[in-house]
PDB file of C-alpha atoms and ligand atoms in Angstrom:
ATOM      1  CA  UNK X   1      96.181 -49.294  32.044  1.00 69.00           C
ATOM      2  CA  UNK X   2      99.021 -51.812  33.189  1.00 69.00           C
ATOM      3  CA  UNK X   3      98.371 -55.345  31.498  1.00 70.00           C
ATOM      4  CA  UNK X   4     101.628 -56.940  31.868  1.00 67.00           C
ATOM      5  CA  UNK X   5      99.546 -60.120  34.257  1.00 80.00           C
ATOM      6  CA  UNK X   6      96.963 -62.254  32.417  1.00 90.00           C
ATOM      7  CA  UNK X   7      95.127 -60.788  30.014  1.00 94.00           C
ATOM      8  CA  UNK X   8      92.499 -62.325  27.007  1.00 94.00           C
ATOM      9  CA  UNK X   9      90.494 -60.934  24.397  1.00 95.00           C
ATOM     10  CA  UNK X  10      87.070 -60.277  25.279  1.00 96.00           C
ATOM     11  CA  UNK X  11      84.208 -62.659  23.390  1.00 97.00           C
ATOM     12  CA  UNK X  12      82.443 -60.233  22.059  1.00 97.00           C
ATOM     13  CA  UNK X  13      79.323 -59.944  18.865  1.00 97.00           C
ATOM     14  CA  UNK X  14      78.850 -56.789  18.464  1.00 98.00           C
ATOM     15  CA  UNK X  15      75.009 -56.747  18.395  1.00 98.00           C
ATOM     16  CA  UNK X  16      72.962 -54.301  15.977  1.00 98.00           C
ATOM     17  CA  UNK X  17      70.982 -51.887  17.343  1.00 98.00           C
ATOM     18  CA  UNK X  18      67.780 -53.451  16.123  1.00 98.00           C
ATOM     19  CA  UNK X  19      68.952 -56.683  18.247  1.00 98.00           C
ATOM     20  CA  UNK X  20      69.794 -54.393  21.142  1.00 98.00           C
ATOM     21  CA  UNK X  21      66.209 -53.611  21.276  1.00 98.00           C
ATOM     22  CA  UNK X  22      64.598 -56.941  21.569  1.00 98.00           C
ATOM     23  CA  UNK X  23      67.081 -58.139  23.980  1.00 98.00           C
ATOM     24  CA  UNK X  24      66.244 -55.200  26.515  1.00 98.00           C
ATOM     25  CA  UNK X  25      62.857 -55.287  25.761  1.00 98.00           C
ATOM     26  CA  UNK X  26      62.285 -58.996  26.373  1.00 98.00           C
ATOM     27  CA  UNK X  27      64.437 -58.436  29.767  1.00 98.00           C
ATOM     28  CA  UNK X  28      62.285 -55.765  30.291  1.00 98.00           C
ATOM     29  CA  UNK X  29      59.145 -57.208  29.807  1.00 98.00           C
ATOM     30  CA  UNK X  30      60.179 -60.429  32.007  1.00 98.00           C
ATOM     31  CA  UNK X  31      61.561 -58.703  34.753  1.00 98.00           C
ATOM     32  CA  UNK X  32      59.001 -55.754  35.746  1.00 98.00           C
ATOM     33  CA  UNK X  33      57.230 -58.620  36.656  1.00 97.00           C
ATOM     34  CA  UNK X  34      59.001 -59.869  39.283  1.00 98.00           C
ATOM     35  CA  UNK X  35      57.101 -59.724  43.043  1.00 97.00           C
ATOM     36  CA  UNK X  36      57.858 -60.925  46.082  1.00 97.00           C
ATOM     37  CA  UNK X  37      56.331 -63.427  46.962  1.00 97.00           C
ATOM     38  CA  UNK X  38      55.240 -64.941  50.322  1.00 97.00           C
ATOM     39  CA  UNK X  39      52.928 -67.725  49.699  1.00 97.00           C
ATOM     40  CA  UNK X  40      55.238 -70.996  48.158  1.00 98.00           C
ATOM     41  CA  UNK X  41      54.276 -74.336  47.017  1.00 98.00           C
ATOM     42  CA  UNK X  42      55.648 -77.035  48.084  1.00 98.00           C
ATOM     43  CA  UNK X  43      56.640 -78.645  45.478  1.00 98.00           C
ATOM     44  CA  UNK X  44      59.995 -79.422  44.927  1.00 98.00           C
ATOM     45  CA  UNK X  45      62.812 -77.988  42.841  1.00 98.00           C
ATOM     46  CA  UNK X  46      65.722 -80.074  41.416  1.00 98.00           C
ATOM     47  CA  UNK X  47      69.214 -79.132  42.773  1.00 98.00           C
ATOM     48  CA  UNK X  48      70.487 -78.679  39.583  1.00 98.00           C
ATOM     49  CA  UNK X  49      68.383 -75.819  38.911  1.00 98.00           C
ATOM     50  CA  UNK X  50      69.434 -74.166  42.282  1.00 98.00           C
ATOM     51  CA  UNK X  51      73.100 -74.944  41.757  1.00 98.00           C
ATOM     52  CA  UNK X  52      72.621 -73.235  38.330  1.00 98.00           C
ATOM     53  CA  UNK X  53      71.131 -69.983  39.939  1.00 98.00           C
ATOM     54  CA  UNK X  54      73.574 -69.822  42.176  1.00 98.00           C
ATOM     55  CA  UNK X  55      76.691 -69.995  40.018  1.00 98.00           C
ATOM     56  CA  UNK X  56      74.863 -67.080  38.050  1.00 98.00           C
ATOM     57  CA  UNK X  57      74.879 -64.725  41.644  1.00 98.00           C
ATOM     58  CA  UNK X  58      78.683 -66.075  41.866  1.00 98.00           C
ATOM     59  CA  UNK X  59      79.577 -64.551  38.598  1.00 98.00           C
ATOM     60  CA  UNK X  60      78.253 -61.043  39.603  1.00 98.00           C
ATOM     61  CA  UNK X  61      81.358 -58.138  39.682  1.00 98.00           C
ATOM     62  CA  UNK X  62      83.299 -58.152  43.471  1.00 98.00           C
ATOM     63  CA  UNK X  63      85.650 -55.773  44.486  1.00 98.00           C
ATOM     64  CA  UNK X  64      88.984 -57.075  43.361  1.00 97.00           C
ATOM     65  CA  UNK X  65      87.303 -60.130  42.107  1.00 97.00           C
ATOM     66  CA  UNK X  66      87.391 -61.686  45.583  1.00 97.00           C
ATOM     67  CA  UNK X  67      83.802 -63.277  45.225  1.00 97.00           C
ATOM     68  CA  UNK X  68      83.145 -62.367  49.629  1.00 98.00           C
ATOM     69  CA  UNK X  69      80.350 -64.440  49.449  1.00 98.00           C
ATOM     70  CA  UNK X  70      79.351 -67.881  50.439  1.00 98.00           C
ATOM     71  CA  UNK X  71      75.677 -69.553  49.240  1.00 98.00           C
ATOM     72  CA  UNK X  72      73.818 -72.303  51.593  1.00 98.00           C
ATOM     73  CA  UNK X  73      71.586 -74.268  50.367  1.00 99.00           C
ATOM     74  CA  UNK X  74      69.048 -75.542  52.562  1.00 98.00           C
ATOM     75  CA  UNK X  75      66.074 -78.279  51.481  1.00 98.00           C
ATOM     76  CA  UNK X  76      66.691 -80.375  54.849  1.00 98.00           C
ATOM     77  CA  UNK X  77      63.376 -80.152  56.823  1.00 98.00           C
ATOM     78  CA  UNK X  78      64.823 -80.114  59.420  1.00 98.00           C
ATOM     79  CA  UNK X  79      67.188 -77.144  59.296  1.00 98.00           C
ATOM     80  CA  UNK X  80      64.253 -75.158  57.941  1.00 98.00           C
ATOM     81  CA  UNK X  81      62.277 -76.042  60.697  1.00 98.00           C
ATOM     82  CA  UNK X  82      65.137 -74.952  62.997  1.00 98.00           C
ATOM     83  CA  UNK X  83      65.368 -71.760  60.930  1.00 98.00           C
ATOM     84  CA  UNK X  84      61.973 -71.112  61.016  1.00 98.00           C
ATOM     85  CA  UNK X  85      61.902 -71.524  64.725  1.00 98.00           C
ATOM     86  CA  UNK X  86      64.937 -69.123  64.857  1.00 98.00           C
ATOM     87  CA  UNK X  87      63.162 -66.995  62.586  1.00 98.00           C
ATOM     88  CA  UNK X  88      60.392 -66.156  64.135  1.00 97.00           C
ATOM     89  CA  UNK X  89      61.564 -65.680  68.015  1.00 97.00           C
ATOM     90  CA  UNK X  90      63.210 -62.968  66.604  1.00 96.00           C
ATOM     91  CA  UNK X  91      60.220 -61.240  64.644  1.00 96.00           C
ATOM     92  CA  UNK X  92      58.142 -62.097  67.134  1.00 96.00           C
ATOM     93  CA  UNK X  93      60.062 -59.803  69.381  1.00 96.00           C
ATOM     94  CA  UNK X  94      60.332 -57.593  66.371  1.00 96.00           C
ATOM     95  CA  UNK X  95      56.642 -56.957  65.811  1.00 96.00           C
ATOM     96  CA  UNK X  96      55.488 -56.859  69.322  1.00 95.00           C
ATOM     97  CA  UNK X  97      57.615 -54.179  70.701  1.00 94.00           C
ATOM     98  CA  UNK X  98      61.043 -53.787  68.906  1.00 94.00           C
ATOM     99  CA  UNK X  99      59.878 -52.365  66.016  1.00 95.00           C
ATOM    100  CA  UNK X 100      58.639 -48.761  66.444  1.00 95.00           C
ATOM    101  CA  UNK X 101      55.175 -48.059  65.420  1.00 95.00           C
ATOM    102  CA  UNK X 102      55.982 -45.641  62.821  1.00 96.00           C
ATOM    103  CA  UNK X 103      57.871 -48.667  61.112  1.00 95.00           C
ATOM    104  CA  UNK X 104      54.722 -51.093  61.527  1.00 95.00           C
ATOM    105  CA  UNK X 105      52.876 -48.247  59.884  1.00 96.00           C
ATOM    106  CA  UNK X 106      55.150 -48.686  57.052  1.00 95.00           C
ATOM    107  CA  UNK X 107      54.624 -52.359  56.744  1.00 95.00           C
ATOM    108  CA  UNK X 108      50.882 -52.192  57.291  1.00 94.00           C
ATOM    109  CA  UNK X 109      50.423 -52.475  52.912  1.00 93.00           C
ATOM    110  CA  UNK X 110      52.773 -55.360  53.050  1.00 94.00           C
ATOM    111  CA  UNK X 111      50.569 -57.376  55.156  1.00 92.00           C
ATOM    112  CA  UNK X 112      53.574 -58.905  57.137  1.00 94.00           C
ATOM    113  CA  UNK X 113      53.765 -60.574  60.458  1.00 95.00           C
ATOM    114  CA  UNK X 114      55.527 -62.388  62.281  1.00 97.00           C
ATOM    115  CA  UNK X 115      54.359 -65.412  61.137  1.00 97.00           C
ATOM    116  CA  UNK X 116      56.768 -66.960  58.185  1.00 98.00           C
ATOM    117  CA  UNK X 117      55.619 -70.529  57.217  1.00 98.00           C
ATOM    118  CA  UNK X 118      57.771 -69.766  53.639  1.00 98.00           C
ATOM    119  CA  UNK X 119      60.583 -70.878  55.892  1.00 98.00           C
ATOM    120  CA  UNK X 120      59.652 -74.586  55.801  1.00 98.00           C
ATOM    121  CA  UNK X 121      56.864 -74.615  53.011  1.00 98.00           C
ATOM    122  CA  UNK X 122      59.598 -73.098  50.190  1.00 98.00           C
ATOM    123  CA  UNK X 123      61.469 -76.384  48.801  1.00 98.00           C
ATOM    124  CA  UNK X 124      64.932 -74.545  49.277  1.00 99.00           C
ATOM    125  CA  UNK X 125      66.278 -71.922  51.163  1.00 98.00           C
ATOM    126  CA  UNK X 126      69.367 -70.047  49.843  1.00 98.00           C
ATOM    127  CA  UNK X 127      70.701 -67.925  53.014  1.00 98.00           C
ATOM    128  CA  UNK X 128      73.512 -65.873  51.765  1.00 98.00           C
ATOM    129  CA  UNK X 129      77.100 -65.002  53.434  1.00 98.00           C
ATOM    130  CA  UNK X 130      79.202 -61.642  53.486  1.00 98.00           C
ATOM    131  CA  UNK X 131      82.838 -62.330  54.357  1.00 96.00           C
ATOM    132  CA  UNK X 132      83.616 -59.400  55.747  1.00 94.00           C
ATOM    133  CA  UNK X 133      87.371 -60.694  55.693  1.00 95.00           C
ATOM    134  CA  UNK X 134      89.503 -63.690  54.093  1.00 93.00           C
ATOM    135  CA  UNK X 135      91.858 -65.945  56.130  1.00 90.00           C
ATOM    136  CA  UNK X 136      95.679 -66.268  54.799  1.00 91.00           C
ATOM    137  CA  UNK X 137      96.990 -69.986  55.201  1.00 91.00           C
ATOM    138  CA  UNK X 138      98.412 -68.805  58.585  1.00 92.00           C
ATOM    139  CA  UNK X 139      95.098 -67.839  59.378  1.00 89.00           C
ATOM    140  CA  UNK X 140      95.958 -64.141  59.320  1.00 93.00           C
ATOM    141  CA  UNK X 141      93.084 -61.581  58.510  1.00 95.00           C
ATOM    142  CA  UNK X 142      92.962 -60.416  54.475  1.00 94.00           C
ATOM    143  CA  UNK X 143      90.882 -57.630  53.330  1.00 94.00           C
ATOM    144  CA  UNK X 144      88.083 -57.927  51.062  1.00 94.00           C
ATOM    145  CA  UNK X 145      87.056 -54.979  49.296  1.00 97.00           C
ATOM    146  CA  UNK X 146      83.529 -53.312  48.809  1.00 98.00           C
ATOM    147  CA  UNK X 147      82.205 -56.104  50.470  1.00 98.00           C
ATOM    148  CA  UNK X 148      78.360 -55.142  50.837  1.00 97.00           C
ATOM    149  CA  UNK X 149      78.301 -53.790  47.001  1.00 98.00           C
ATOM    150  CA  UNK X 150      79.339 -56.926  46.213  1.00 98.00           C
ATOM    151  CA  UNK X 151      76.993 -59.100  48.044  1.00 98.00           C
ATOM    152  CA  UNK X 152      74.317 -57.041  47.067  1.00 98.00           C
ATOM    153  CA  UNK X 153      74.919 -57.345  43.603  1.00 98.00           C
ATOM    154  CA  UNK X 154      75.423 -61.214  43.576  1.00 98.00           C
ATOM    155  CA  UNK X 155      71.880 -60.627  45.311  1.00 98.00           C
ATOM    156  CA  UNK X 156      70.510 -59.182  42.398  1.00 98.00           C
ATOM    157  CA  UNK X 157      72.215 -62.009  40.308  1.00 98.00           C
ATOM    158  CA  UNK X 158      70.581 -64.471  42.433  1.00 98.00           C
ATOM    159  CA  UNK X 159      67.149 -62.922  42.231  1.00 98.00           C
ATOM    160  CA  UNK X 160      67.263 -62.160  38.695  1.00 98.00           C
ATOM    161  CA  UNK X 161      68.664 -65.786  38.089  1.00 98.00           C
ATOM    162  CA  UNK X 162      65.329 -67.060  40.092  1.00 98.00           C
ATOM    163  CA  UNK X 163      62.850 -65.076  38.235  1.00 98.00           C
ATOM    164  CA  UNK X 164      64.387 -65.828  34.736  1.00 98.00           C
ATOM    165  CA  UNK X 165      63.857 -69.390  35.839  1.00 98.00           C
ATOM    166  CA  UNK X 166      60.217 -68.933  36.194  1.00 98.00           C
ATOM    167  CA  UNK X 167      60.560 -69.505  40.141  1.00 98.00           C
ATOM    168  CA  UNK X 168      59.724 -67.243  42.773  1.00 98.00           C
ATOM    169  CA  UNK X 169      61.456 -65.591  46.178  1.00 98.00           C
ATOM    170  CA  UNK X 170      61.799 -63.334  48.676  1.00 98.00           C
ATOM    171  CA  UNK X 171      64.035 -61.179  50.127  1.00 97.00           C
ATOM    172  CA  UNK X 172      63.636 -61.811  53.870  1.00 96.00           C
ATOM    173  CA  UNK X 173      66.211 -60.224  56.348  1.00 92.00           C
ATOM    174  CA  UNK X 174      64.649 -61.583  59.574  1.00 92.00           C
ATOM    175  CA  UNK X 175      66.752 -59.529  61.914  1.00 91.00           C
ATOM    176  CA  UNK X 176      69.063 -60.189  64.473  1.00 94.00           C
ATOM    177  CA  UNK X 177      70.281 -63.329  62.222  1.00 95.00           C
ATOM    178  CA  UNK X 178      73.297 -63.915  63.723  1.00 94.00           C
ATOM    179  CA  UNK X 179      71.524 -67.723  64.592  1.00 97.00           C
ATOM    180  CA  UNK X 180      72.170 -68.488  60.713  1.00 98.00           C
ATOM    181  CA  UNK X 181      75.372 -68.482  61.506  1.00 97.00           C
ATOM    182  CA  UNK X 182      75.228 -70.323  64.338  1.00 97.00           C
ATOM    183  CA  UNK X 183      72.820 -73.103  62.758  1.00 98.00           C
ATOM    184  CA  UNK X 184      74.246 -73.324  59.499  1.00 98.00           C
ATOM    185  CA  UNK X 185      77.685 -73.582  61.221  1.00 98.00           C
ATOM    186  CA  UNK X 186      79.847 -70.553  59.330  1.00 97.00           C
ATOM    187  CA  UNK X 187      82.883 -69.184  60.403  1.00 95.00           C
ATOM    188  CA  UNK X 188      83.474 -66.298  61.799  1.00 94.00           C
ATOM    189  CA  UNK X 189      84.040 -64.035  59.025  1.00 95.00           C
ATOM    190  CA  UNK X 190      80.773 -64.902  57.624  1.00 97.00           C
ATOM    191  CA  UNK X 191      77.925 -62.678  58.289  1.00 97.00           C
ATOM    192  CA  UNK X 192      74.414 -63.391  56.833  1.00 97.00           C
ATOM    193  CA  UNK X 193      73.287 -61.195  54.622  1.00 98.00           C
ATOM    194  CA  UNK X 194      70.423 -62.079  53.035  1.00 98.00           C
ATOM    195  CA  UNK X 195      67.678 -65.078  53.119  1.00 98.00           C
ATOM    196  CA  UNK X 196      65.930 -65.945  49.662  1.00 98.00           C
ATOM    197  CA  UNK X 197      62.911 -69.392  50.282  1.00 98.00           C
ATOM    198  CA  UNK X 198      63.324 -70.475  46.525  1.00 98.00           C
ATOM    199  CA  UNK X 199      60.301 -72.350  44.536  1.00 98.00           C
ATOM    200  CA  UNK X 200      57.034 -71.987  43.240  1.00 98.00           C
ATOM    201  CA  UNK X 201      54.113 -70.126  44.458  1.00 98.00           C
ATOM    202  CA  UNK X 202      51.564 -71.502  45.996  1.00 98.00           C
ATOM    203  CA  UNK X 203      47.927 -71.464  43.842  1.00 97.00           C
ATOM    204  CA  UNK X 204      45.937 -68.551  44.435  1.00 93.00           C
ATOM    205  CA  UNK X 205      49.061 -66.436  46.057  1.00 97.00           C
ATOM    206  CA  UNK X 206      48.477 -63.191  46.617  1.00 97.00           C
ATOM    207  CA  UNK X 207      50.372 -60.758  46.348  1.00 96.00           C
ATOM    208  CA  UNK X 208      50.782 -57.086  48.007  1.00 96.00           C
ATOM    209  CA  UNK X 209      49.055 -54.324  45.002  1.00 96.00           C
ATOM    210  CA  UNK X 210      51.560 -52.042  44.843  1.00 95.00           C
ATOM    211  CA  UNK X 211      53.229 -50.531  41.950  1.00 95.00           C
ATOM    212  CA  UNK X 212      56.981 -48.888  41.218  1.00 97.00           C
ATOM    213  CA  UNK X 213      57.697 -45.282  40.439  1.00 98.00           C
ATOM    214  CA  UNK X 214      57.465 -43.475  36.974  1.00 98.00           C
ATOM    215  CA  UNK X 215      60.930 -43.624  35.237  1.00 98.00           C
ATOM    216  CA  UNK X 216      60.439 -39.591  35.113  1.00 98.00           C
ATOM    217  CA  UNK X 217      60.481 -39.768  38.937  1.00 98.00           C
ATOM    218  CA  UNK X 218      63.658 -42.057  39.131  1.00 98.00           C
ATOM    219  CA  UNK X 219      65.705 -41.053  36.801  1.00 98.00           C
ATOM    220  CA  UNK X 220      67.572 -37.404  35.867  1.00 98.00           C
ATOM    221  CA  UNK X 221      69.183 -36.958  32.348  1.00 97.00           C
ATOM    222  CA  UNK X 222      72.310 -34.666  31.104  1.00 97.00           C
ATOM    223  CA  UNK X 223      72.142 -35.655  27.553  1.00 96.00           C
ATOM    224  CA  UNK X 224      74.943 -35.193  25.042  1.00 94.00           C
ATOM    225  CA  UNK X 225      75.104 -36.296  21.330  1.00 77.00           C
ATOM    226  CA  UNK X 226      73.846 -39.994  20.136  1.00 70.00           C
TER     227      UNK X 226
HETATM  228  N1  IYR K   1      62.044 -58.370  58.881  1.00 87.14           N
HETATM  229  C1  IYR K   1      60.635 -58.277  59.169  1.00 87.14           C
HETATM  230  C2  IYR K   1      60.066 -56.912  58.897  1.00 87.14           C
HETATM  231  C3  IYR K   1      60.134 -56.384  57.515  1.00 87.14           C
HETATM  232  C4  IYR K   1      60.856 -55.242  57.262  1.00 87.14           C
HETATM  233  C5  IYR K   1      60.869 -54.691  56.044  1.00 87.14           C
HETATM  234  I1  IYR K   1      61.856 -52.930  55.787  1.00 87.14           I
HETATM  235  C6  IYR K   1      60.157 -55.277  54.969  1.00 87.14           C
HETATM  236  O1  IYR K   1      60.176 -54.706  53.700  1.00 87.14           O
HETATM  237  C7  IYR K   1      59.418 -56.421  55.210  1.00 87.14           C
HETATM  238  C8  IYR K   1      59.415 -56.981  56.488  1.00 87.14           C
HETATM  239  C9  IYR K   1      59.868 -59.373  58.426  1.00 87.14           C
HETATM  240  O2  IYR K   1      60.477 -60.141  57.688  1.00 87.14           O
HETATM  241  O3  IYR K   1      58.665 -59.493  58.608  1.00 87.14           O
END
């Protein structure tokens, strides 16, 4: 490995394995369970607390550490309004014709429609940015490198980050949404990627009962020594 550029030693204490254990285990037991959620309170969340989560999703790995993301923040009402609005044209159009039935059929145990009053009821909205490229200062194209691994992780970051808060999201993809980028006024080389309302749940939220594959029938093994 070539380490002539800048190099430090890793922080690093070494845990036992007994401390290995609880850590995973308390992950464990907070994150399986995580749901998306659909019905949001709205009751506000401090900005702090979203800047927090989202310099968590910003330290996620990139592809040569470019970081091809950009995070938006939204609590104005009346951008989510204008989102919502957005929003919704599009599924509208989605779920009364685009869509193909089987793919409705798919959705059925969901219990989604077109509908998505999360847009405006969820205190924040965190719609997040691919940049496909980077601009040099003479404005000529750079390339960014495993750009939708990266997002995606930052994604999981950000979602993780929420949870461990003791919030709640979603991961909505309304789709065309190109008019994020228009509305939210990005650049070119800015795609969105992903929309996440941020907050709490509303009381008495429901949530889809559905349940996540056996590890057995997710995972396959070629074991060596301990
Ligand atoms: N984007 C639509 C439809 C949708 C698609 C999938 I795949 C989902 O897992 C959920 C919804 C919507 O937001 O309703």
């Amino acid at each position: 490995m070539m380490r002539d550029s800048d190099f430090k030693p890793l922080v690093y204490n070494y845990p036992s394995i007994g401390e290995v254990e609880n850590k995973i285990n308390s992950f464990h037991d907070k994150m399986i369970t995580r749901r998306s959620v659909r019905d949001f309170s709205e009751k506000p969340v401090p900005k702090n607390i979203v800047e927090k989560i989202i310099e968590i999703a910003s330290n996620a790995p990139s592809g040569a550490n470019m970081q091809p993301w950009t995070f938006v923040a939204i609590s104005d009402p009346k951008i989510k309004k204008e989102i919502r609005v957005a929003a919704e044209k599009e599924e509208f159009e989605n779920y009364n014709g685009r869509m193909p039935e089987s793919w409705k059929q798919d959705l059925a145990h969901l219990g989604t429609d077109w509908e998505k009053p999360f847009l405006e009821k969820a205190p924040w909205l965190i719609v997040v940015f691919k940049k496909s490229y980077r601009l040099s200062e003479d404005n000529s194209q750079l390339k960014n490198y495993y750009v939708s691994e990266s997002v995606g992780i930052a994604c999981g970051f950000l979602i993780s980050a929420i949870h461990m808060a003791g919030l709640t999201t979603l991961t909505h993809t309304p789709s065309p949404m190109n008019f994020l980028q228009k509305i939210l006024n990005r650049p070119d080389n800015e795609k969105p990627y992903l929309l996440l309302p941020v907050g709490y749940p509303s009381e008495n939220a429901l949530v889809p009962n559905i349940s996540k594959e056996k590890l057995e029938d997710i995972s396959i093994w070629f074991e060596g020594r301990d």
